[in-house]
mmCIF file of C-alpha atoms in Angstrom:
data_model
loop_
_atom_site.group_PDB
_atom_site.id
_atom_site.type_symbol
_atom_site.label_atom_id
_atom_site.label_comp_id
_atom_site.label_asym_id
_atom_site.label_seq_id
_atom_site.Cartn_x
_atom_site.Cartn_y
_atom_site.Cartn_z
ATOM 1 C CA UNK A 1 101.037 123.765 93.235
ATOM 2 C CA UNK A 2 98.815 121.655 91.236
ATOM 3 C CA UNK A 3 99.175 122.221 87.589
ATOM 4 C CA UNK A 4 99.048 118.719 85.860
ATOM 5 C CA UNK A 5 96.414 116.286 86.527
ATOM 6 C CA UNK A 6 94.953 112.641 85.024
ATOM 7 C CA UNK A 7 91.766 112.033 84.465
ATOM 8 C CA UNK A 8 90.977 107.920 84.160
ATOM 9 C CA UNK A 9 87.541 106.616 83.269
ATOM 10 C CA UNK A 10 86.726 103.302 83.934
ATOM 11 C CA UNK A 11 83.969 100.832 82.578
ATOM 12 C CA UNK A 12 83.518 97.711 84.412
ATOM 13 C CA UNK A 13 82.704 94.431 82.535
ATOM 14 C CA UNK A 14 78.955 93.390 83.957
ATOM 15 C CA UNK A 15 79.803 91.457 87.325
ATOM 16 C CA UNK A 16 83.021 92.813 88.120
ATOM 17 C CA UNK A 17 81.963 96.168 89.677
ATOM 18 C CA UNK A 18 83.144 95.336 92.878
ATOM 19 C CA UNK A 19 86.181 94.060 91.948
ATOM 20 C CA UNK A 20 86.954 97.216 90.142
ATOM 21 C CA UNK A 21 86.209 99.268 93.174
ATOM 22 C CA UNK A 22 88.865 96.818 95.193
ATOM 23 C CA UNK A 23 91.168 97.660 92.709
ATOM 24 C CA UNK A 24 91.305 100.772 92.454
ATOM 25 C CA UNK A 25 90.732 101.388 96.205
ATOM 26 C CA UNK A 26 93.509 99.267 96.946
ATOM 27 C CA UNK A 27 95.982 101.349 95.504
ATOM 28 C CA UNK A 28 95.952 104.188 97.764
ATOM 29 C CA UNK A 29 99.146 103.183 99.355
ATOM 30 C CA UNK A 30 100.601 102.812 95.866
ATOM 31 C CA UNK A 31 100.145 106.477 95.345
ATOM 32 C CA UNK A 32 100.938 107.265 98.896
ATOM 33 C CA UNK A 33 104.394 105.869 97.947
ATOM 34 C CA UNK A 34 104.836 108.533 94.928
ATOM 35 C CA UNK A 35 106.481 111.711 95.942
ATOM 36 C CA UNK A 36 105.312 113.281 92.541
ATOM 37 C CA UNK A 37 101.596 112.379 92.796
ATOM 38 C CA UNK A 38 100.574 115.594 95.051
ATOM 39 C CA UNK A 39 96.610 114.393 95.280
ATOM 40 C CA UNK A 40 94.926 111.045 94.497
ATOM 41 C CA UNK A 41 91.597 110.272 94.082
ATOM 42 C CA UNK A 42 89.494 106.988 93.201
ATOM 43 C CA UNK A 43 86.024 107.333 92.334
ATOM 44 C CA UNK A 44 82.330 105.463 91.125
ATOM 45 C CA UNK A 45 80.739 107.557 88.803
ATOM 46 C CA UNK A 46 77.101 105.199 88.353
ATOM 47 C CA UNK A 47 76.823 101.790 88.888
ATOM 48 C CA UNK A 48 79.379 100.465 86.393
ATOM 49 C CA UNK A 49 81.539 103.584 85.762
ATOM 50 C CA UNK A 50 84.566 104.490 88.138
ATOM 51 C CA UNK A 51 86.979 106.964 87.757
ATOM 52 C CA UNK A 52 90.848 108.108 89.325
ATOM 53 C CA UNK A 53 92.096 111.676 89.152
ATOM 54 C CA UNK A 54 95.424 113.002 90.348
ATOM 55 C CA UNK A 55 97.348 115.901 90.200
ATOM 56 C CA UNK A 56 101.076 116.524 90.020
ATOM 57 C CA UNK A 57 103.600 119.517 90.338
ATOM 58 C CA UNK A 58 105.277 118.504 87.112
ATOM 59 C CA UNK A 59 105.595 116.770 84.208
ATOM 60 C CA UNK A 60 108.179 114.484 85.687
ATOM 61 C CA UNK A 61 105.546 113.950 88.209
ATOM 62 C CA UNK A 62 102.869 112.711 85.986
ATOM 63 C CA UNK A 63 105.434 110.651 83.600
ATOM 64 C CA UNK A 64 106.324 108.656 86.687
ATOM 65 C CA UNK A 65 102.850 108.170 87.921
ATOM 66 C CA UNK A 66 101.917 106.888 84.207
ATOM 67 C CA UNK A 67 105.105 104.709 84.684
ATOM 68 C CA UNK A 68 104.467 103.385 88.297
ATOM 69 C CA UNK A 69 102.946 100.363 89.843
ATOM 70 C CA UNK A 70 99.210 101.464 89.493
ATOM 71 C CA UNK A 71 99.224 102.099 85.917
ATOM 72 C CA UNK A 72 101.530 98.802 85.440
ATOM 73 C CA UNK A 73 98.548 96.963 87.545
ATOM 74 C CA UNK A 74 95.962 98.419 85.837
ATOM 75 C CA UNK A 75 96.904 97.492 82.254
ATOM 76 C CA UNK A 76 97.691 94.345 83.289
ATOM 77 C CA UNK A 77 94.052 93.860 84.917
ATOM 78 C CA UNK A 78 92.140 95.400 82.427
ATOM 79 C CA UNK A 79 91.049 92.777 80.257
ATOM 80 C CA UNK A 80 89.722 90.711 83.393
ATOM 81 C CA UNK A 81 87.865 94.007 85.249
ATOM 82 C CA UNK A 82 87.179 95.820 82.229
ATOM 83 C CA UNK A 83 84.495 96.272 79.437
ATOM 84 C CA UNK A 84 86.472 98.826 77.393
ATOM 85 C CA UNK A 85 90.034 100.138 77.700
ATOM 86 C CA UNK A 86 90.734 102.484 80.182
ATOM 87 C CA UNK A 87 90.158 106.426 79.285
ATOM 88 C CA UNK A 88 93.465 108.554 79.965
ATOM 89 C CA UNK A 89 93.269 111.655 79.600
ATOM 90 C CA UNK A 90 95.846 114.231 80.741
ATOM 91 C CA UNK A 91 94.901 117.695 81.715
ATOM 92 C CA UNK A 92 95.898 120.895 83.001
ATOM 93 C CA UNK A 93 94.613 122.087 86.060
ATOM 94 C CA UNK A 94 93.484 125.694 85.906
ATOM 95 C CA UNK A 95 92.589 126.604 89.353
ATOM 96 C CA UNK A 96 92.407 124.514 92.347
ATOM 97 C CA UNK A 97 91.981 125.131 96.249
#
């Protein structure tokens, strides 16, 4: 079941929109490769504004995601891609089909 989930909100610097969506569309196969990530989603909110939202079974789940190779990427691509610092937020999910 999915009962822990990460919401990321991402702000692109002007000109780098579609780099941002690269990014973060590449790393499907990074999350493939995590057998605590249960769903994975990237996402463009408006024009400049993209988001990613998984869910996990666990805790341990969502520690290792934050600990993995996307989150290691992103931080270390941020200040190239991004306007602001990325928005982590973690969540509980409350019902979910």
């Amino acid at each position: 079941m999915k009962k822990l989930g990460l919401l990321v909100r991402l702000e692109a610097k002007a000109g780098k929109e579609k780099d941002v969506e690269d990014f973060i569309t590449s790393a499907l196969p990074l999350a493939n490769e995590e057998a605590g990530t249960v769903t994975w989603y990237a996402f463009r909110i408006d024009a400049s504004t993209f988001g990613i939202f998984d869910t996990f079974s666990d805790e341990e789940g969502r520690e290792a995601h934050l600990g993995g190779k996307i989150a290691k990427a992103l931080m270390e691509n941020a200040p190239e891609l991004l306007a602001t610092q990325p928005s982590i937020e973690k969540i509980d999910v409350l019902a979910a089909k």
